[in-house]
PDB file of C-alpha atoms and ligand atoms in Angstrom:
ATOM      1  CA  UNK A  12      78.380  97.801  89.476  1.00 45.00           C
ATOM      2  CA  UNK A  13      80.594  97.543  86.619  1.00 59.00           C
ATOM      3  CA  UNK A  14      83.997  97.241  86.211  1.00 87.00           C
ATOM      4  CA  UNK A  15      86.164 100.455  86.486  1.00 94.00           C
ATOM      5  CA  UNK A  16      89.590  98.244  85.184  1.00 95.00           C
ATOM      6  CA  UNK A  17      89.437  95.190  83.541  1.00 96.00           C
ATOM      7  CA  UNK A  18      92.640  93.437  82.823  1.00 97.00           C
ATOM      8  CA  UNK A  19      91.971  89.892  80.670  1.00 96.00           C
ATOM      9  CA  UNK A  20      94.805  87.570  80.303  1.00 97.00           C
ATOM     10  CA  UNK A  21      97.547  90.326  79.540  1.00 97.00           C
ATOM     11  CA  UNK A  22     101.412  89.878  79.174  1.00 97.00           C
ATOM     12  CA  UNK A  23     103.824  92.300  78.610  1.00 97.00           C
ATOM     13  CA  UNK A  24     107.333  91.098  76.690  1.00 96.00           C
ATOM     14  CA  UNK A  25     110.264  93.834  76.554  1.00 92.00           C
ATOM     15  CA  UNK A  26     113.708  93.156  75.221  1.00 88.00           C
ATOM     16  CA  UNK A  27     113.046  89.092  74.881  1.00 89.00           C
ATOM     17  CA  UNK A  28     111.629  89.445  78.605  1.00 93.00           C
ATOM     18  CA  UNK A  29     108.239  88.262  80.286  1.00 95.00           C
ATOM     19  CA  UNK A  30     107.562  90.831  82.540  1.00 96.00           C
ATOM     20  CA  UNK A  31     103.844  90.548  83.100  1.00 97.00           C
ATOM     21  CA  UNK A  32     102.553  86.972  82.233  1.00 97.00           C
ATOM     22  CA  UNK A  33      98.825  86.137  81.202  1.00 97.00           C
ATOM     23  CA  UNK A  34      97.684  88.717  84.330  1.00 98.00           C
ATOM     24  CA  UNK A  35      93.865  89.130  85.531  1.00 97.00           C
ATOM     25  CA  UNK A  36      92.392  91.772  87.632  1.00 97.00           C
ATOM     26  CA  UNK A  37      89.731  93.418  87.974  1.00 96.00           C
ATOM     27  CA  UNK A  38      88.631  96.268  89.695  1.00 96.00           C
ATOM     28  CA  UNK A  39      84.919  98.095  90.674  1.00 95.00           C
ATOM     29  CA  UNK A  40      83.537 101.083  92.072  1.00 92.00           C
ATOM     30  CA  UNK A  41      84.430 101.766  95.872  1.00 91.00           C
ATOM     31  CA  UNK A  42      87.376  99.751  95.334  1.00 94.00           C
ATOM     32  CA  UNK A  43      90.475 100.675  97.293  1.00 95.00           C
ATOM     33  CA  UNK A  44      93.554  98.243  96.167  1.00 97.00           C
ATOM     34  CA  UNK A  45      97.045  97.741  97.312  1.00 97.00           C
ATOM     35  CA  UNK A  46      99.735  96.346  94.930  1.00 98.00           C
ATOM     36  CA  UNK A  47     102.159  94.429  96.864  1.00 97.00           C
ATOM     37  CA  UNK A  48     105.706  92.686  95.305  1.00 96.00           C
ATOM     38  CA  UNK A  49     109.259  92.459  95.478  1.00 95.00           C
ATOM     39  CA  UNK A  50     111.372  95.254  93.443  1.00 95.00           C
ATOM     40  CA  UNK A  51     110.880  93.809  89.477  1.00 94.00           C
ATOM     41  CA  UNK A  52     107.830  91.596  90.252  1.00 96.00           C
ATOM     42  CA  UNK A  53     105.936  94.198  87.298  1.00 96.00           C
ATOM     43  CA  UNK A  54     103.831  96.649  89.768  1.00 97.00           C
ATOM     44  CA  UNK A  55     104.899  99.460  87.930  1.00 96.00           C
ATOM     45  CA  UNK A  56     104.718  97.851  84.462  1.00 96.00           C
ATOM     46  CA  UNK A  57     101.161  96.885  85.676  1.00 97.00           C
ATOM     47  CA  UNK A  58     100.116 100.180  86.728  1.00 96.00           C
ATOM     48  CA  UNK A  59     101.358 101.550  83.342  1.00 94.00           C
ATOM     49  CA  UNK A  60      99.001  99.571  81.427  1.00 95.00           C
ATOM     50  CA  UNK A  61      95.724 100.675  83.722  1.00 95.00           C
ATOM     51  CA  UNK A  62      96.534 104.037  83.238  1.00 93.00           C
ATOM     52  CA  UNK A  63      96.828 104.264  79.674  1.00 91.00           C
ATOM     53  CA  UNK A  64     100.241 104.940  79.701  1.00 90.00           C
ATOM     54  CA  UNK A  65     101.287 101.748  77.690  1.00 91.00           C
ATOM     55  CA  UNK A  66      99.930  99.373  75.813  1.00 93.00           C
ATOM     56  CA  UNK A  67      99.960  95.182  76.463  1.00 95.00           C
ATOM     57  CA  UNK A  68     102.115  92.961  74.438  1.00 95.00           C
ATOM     58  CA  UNK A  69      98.779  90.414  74.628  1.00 96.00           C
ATOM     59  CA  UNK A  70      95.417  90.295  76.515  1.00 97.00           C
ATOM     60  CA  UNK A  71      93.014  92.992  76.721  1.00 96.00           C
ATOM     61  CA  UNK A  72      92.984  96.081  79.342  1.00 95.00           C
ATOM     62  CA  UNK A  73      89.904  98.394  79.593  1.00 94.00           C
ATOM     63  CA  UNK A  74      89.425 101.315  81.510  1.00 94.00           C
ATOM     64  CA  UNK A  75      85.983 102.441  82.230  1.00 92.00           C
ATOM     65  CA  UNK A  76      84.587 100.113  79.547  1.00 90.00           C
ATOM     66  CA  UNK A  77      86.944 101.471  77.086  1.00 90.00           C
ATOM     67  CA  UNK A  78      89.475  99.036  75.810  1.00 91.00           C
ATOM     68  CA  UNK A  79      93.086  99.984  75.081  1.00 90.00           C
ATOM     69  CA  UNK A  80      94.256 100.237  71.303  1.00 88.00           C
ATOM     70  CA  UNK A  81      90.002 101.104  70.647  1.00 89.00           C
ATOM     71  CA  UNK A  82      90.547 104.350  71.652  1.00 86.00           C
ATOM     72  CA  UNK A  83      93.567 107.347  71.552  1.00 85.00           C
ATOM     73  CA  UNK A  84      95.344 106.897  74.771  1.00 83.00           C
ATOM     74  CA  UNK A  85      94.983 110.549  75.179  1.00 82.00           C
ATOM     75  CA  UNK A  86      91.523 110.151  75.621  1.00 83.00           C
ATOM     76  CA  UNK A  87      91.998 107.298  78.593  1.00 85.00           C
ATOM     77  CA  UNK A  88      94.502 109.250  80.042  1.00 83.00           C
ATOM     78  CA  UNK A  89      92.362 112.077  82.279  1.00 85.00           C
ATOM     79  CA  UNK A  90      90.196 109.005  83.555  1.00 90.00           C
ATOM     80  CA  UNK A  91      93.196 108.026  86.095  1.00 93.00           C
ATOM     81  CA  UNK A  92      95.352 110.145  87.572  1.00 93.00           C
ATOM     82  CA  UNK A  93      99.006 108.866  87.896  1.00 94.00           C
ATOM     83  CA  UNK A  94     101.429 109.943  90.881  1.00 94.00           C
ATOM     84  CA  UNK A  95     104.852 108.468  90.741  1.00 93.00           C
ATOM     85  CA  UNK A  96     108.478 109.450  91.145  1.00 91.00           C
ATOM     86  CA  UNK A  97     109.107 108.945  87.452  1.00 91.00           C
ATOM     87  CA  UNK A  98     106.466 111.747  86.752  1.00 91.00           C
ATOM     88  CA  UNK A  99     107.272 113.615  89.970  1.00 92.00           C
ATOM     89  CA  UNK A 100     110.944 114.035  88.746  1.00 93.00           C
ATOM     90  CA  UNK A 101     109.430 116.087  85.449  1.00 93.00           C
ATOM     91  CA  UNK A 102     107.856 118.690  87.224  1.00 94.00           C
ATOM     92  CA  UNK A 103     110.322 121.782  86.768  1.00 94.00           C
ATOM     93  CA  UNK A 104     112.080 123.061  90.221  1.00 96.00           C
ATOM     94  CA  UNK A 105     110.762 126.682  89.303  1.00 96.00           C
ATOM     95  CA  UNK A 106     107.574 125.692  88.794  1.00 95.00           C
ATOM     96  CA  UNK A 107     104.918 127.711  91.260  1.00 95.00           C
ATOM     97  CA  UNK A 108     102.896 124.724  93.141  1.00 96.00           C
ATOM     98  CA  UNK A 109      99.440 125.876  92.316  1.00 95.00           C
ATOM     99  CA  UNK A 110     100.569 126.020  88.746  1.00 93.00           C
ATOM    100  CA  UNK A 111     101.576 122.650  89.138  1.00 94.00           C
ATOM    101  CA  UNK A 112      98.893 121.500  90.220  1.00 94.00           C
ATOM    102  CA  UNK A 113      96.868 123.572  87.577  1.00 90.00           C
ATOM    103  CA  UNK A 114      98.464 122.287  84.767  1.00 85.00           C
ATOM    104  CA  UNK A 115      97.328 119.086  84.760  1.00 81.00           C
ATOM    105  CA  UNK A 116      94.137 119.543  84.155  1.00 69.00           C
ATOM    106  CA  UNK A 117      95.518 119.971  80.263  1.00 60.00           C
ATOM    107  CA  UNK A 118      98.171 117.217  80.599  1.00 55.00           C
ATOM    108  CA  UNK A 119     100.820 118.747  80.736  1.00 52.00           C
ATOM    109  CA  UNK A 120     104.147 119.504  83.207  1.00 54.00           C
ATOM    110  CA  UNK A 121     104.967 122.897  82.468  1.00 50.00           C
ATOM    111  CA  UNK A 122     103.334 125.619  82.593  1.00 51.00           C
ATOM    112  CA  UNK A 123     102.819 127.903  78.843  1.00 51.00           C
ATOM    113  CA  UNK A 124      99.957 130.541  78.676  1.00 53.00           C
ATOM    114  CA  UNK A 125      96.651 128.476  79.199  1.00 53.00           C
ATOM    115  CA  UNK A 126      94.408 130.994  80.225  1.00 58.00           C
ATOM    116  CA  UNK A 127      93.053 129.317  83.736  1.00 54.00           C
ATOM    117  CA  UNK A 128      89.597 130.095  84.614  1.00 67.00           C
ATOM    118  CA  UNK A 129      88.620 130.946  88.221  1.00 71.00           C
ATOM    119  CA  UNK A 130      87.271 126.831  88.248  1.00 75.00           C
ATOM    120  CA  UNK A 131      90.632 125.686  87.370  1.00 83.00           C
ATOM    121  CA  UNK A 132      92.053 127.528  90.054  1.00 85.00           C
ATOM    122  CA  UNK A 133      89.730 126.725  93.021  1.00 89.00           C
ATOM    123  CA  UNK A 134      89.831 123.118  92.207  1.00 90.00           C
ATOM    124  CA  UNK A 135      93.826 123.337  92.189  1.00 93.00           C
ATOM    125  CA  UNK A 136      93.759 124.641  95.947  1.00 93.00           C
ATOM    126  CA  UNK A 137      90.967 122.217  97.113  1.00 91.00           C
ATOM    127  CA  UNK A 138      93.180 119.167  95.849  1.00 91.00           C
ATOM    128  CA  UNK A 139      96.162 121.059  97.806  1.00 94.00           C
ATOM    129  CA  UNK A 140      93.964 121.541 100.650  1.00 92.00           C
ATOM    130  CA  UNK A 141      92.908 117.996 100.888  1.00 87.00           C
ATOM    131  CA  UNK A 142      96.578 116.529 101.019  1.00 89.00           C
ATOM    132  CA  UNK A 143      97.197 119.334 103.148  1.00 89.00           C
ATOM    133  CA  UNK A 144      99.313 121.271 101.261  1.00 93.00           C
ATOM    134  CA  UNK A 145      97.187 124.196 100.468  1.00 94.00           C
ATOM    135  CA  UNK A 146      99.651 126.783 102.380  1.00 96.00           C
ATOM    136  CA  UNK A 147     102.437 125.547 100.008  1.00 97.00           C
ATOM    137  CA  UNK A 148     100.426 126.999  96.479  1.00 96.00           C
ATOM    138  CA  UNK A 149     102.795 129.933  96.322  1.00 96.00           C
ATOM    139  CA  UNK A 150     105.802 128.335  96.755  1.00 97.00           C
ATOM    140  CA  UNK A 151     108.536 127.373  93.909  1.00 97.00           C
ATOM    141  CA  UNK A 152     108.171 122.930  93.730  1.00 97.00           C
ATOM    142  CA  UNK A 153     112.152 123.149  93.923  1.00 96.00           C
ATOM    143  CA  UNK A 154     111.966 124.089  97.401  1.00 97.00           C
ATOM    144  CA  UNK A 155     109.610 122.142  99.105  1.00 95.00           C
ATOM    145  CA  UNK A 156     110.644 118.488 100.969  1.00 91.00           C
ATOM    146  CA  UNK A 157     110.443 114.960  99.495  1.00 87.00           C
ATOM    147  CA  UNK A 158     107.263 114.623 101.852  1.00 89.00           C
ATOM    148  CA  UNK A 159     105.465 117.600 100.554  1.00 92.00           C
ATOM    149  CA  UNK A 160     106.689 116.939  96.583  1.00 93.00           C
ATOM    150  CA  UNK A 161     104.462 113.417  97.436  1.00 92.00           C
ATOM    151  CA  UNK A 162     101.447 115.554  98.166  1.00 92.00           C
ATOM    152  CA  UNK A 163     101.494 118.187  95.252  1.00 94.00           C
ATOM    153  CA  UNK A 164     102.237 115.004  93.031  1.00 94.00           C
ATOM    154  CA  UNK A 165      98.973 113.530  94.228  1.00 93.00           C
ATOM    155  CA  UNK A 166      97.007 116.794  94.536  1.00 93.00           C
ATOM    156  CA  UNK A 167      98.134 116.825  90.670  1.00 94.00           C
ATOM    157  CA  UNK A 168      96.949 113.594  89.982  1.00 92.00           C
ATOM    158  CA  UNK A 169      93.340 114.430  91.360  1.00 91.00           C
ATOM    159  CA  UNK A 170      93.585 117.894  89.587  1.00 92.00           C
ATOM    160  CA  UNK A 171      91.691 116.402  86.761  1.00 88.00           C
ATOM    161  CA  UNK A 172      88.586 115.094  88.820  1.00 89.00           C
ATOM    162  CA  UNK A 173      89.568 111.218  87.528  1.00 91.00           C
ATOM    163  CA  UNK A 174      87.552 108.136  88.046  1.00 92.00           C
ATOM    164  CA  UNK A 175      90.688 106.299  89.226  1.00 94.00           C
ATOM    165  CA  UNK A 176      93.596 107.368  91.156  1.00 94.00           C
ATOM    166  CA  UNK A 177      96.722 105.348  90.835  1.00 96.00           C
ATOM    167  CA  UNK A 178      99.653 105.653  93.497  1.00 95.00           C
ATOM    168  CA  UNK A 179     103.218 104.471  92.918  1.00 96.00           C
ATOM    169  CA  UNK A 180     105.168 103.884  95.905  1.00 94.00           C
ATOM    170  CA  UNK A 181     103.716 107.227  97.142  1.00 92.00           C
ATOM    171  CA  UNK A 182     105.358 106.319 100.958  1.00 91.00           C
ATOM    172  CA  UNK A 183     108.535 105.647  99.295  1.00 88.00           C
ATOM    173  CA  UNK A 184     111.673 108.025 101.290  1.00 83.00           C
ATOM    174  CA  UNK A 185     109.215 109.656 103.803  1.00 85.00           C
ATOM    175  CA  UNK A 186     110.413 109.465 107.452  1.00 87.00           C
ATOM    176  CA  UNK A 187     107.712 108.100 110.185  1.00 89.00           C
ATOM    177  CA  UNK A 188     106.252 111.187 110.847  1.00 87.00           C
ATOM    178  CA  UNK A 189     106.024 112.287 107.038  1.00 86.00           C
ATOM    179  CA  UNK A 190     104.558 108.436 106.029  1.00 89.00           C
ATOM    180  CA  UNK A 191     102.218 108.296 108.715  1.00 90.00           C
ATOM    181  CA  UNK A 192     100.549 111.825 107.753  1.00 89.00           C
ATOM    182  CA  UNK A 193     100.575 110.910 103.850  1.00 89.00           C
ATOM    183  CA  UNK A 194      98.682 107.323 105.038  1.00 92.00           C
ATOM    184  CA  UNK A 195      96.187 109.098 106.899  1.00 90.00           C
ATOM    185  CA  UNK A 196      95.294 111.580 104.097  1.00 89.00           C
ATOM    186  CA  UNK A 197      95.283 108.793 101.704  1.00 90.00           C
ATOM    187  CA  UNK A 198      92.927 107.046 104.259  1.00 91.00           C
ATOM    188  CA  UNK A 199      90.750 110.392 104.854  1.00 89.00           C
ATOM    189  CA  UNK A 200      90.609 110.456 100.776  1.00 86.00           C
ATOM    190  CA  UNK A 201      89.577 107.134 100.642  1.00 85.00           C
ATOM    191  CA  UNK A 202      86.626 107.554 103.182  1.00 84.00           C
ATOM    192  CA  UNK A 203      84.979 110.242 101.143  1.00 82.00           C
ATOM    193  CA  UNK A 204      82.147 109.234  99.223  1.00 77.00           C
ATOM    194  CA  UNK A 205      82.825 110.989  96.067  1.00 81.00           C
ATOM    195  CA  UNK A 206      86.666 109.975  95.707  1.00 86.00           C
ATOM    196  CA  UNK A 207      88.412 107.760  93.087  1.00 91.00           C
ATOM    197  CA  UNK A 208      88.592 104.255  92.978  1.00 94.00           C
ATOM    198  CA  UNK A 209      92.273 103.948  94.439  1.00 95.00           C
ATOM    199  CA  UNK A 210      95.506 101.915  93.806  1.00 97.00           C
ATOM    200  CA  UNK A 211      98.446 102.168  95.233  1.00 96.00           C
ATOM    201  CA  UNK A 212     102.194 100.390  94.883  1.00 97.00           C
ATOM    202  CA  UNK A 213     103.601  99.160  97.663  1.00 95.00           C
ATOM    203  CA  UNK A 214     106.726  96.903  98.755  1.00 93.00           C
ATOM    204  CA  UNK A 215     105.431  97.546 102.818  1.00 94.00           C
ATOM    205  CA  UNK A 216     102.703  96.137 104.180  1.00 95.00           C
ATOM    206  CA  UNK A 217     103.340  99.368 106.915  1.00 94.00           C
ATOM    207  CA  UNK A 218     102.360 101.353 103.889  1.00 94.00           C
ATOM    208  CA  UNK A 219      98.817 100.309 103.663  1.00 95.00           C
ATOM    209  CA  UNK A 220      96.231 102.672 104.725  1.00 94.00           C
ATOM    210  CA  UNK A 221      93.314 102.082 106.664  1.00 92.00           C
ATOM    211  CA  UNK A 222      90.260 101.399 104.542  1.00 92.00           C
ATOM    212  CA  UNK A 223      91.657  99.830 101.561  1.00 94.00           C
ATOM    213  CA  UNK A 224      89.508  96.810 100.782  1.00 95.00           C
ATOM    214  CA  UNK A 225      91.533  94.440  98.883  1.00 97.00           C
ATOM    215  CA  UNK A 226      95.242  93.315  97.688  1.00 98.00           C
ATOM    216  CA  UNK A 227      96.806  92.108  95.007  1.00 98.00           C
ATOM    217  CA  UNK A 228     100.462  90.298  94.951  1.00 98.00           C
ATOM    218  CA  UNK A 229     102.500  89.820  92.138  1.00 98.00           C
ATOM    219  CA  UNK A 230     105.516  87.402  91.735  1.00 97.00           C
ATOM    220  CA  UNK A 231     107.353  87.448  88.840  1.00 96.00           C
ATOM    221  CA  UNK A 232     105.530  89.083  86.837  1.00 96.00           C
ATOM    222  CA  UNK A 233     102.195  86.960  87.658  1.00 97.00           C
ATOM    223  CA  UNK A 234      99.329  87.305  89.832  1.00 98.00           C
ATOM    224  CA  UNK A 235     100.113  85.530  93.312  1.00 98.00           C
ATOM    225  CA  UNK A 236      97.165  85.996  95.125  1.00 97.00           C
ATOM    226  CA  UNK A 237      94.651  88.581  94.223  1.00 98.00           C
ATOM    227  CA  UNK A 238      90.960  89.644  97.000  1.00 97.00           C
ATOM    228  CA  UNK A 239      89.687  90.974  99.917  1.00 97.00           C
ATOM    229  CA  UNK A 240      93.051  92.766 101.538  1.00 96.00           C
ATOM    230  CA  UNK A 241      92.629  89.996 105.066  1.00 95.00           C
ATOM    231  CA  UNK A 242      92.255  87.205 103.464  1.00 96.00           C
ATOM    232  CA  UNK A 243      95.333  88.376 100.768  1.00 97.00           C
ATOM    233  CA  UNK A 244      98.100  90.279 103.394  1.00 97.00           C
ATOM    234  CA  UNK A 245      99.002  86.954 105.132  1.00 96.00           C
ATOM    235  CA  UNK A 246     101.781  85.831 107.001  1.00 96.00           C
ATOM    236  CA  UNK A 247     102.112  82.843 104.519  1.00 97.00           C
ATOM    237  CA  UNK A 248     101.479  84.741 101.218  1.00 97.00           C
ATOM    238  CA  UNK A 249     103.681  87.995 102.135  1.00 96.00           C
ATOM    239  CA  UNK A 250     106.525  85.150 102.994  1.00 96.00           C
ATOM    240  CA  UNK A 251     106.011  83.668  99.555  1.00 96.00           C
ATOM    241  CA  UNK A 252     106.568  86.776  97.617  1.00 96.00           C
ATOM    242  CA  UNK A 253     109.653  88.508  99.746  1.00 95.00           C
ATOM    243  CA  UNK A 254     111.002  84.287  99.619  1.00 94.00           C
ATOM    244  CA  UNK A 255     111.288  85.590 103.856  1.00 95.00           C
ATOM    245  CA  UNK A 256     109.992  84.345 106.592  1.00 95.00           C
ATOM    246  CA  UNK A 257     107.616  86.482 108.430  1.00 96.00           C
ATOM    247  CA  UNK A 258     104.510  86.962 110.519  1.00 96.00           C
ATOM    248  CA  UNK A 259     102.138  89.615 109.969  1.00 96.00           C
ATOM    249  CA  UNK A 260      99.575  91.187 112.184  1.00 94.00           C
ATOM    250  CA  UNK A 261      96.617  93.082 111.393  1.00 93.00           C
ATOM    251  CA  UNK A 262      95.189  95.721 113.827  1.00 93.00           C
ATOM    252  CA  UNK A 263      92.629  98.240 113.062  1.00 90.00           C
ATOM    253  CA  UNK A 264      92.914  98.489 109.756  1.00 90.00           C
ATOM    254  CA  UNK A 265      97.194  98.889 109.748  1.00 94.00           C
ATOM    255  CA  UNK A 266      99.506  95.745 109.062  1.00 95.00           C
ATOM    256  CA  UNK A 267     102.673  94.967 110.793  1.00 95.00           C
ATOM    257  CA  UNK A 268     105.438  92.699 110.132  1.00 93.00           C
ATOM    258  CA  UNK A 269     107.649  91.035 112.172  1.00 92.00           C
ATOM    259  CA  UNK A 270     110.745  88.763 110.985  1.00 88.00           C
TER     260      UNK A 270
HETATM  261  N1  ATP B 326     111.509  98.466  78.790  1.00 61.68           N
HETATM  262  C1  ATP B 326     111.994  97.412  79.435  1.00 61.68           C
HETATM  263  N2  ATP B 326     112.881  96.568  78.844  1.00 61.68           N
HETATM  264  C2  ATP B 326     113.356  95.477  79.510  1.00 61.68           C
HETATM  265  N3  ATP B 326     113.000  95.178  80.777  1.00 61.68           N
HETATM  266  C3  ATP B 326     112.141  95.978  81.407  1.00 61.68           C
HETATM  267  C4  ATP B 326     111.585  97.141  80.773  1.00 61.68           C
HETATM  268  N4  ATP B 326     110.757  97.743  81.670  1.00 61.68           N
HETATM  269  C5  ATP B 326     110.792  96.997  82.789  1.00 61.68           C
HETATM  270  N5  ATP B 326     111.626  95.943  82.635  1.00 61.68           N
HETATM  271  C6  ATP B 326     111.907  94.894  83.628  1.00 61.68           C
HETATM  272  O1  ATP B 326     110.676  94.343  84.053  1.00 61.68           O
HETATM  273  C7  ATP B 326     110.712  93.989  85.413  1.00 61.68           C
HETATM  274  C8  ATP B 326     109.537  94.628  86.134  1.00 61.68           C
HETATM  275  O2  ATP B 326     109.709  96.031  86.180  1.00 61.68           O
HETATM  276  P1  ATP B 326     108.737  96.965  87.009  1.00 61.68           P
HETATM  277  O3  ATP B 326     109.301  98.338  86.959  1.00 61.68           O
HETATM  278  O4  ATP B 326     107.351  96.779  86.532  1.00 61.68           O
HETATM  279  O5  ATP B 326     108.891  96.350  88.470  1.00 61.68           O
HETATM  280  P2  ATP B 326     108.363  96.868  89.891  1.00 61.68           P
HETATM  281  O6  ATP B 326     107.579  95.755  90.483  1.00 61.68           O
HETATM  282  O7  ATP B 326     107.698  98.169  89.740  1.00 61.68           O
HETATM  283  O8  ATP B 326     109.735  97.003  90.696  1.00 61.68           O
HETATM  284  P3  ATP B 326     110.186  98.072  91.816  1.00 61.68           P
HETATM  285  O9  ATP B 326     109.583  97.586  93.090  1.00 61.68           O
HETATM  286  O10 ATP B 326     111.667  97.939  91.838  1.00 61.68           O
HETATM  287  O11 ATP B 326     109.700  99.426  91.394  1.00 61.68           O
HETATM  288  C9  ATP B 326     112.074  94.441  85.924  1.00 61.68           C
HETATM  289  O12 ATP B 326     112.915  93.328  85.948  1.00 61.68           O
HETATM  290  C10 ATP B 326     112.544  95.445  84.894  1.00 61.68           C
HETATM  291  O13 ATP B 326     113.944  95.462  84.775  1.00 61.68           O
HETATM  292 MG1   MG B 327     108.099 100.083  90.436  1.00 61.68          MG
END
């Protein structure tokens, strides 16, 4: 299988900063991945790069097979969906969810006069209905809680049917209840067979849902450890990056920490 993302010795320098230095990854088909660091170790600078949303100071990034700088971002773009905060936050409060969720599929975060075809809007409720959210299509984005504004932010990011699906933080400011039911979509999502390679930013090792296959930690801007998520979500390597001493436990599939 070949690689979905390849990421060859790539820095990123901003303002007479290092902020991702000489950085490998790769990452195949049926790949789930976490991406684990402390605030400013470069996960979201990282993530930026694999989804065509900037370019590298030096190295080489390539998403399915296409590298970056080859080809018109614009063209990368629909192959990964992006949910974040930062994108989250441009989504107007008046907007109508399913239209939302609809306009993605052309890119954009408002909606104009695209003429939607009866495809479009099918696939926007069956990405509501698998984060759950379907019964929300009707309502205005302004009103709905930080836990559902997570969901239609991901539902968006599937809207376009994308080969990879990239998560920032998605957990971030949801209480236990509202995490726990976002992890186990995420994990439901994961287990189908014709989902997206996924990635998703965390700084929690709580955060990681079951059936994600591999981890990788960054430290200052470099790779720390980067494989299989047991052999990466250690007590010893999780202490390294937080520069904390803890021990962590695996069980079924869900970490926990303790200090
Ligand atoms: N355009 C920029 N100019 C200068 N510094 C930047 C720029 N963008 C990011 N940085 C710095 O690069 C570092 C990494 O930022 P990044 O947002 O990738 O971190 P992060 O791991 O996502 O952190 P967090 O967990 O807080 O979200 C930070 O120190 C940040 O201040
Ligand atoms: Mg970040």
């Amino acid at each position: 299988m070949g690689d979905v993302l390849e990421v060859a010795d790539v820095s990123v320098r901003r303002g007479g900063n290092i902020i991702l230095s000489h950085v490998n990854w790769s990452v195949n088909e049926g790949e789930r991945w976490i991406v684990l660091g402390a605030n400013g170790a470069g996960k979201t600078t990282l993530i930026q790069l694999v989804s065509g949303r900037m370019h590298p100071t030096e190295g080489r990034v390539s998403i399915i097979g296409e590298e970056l700088g080859k080809v018109n971002l614009s063209e990368l773009r629909p192959l990964v969906g992006l949910s974040s905060s930062a994108l989250d936050a441009k989504i107007p409060d008046t907007e109508r969810v399913l239209d939302v969720v609809r306009t993605a599929a052309y890119g954009m975060t408002a909606s104009w006069n695209e003429s939607y075809d009866q495809e479009d809007d099918g696939r926007a409720r069956s990405v509501l209905a698998s984060l759950g959210v379907d019964h929300l299509s009707e309502r205005k984005y302004g009103t709905l809680s930080s836990g559902e504004k997570k969901r239609v932010g991901i539902a968006r990011a599937l809207m376009p049917n994308p080969e990879v699906l990239v998560l920032d933080e998605p957990a971030s400011g949801l209480d236990l209840g509202g995490r726990e039911n976002l992890l186990r979509s995420l994990s439901d999502l994961s287990g189908e067979v014709a989902a997206p390679v996924m990635i998703m930013v965390t700084h929690h090792v709580e955060e990681i849902p079951r059936g994600f296959t591999h981890a990788l930690l960054l430290k200052d801007g470099a790779v720390f450890a980067s494989g299989e998520i047991n052999e990466v979500i250690t007590s010893k390597n999780i202490s390294d990056i937080f520069n904390v001493e803890v021990s962590i436990e695996e069980n079924a599939g869900r970490f926990s920490l303790r200090s």
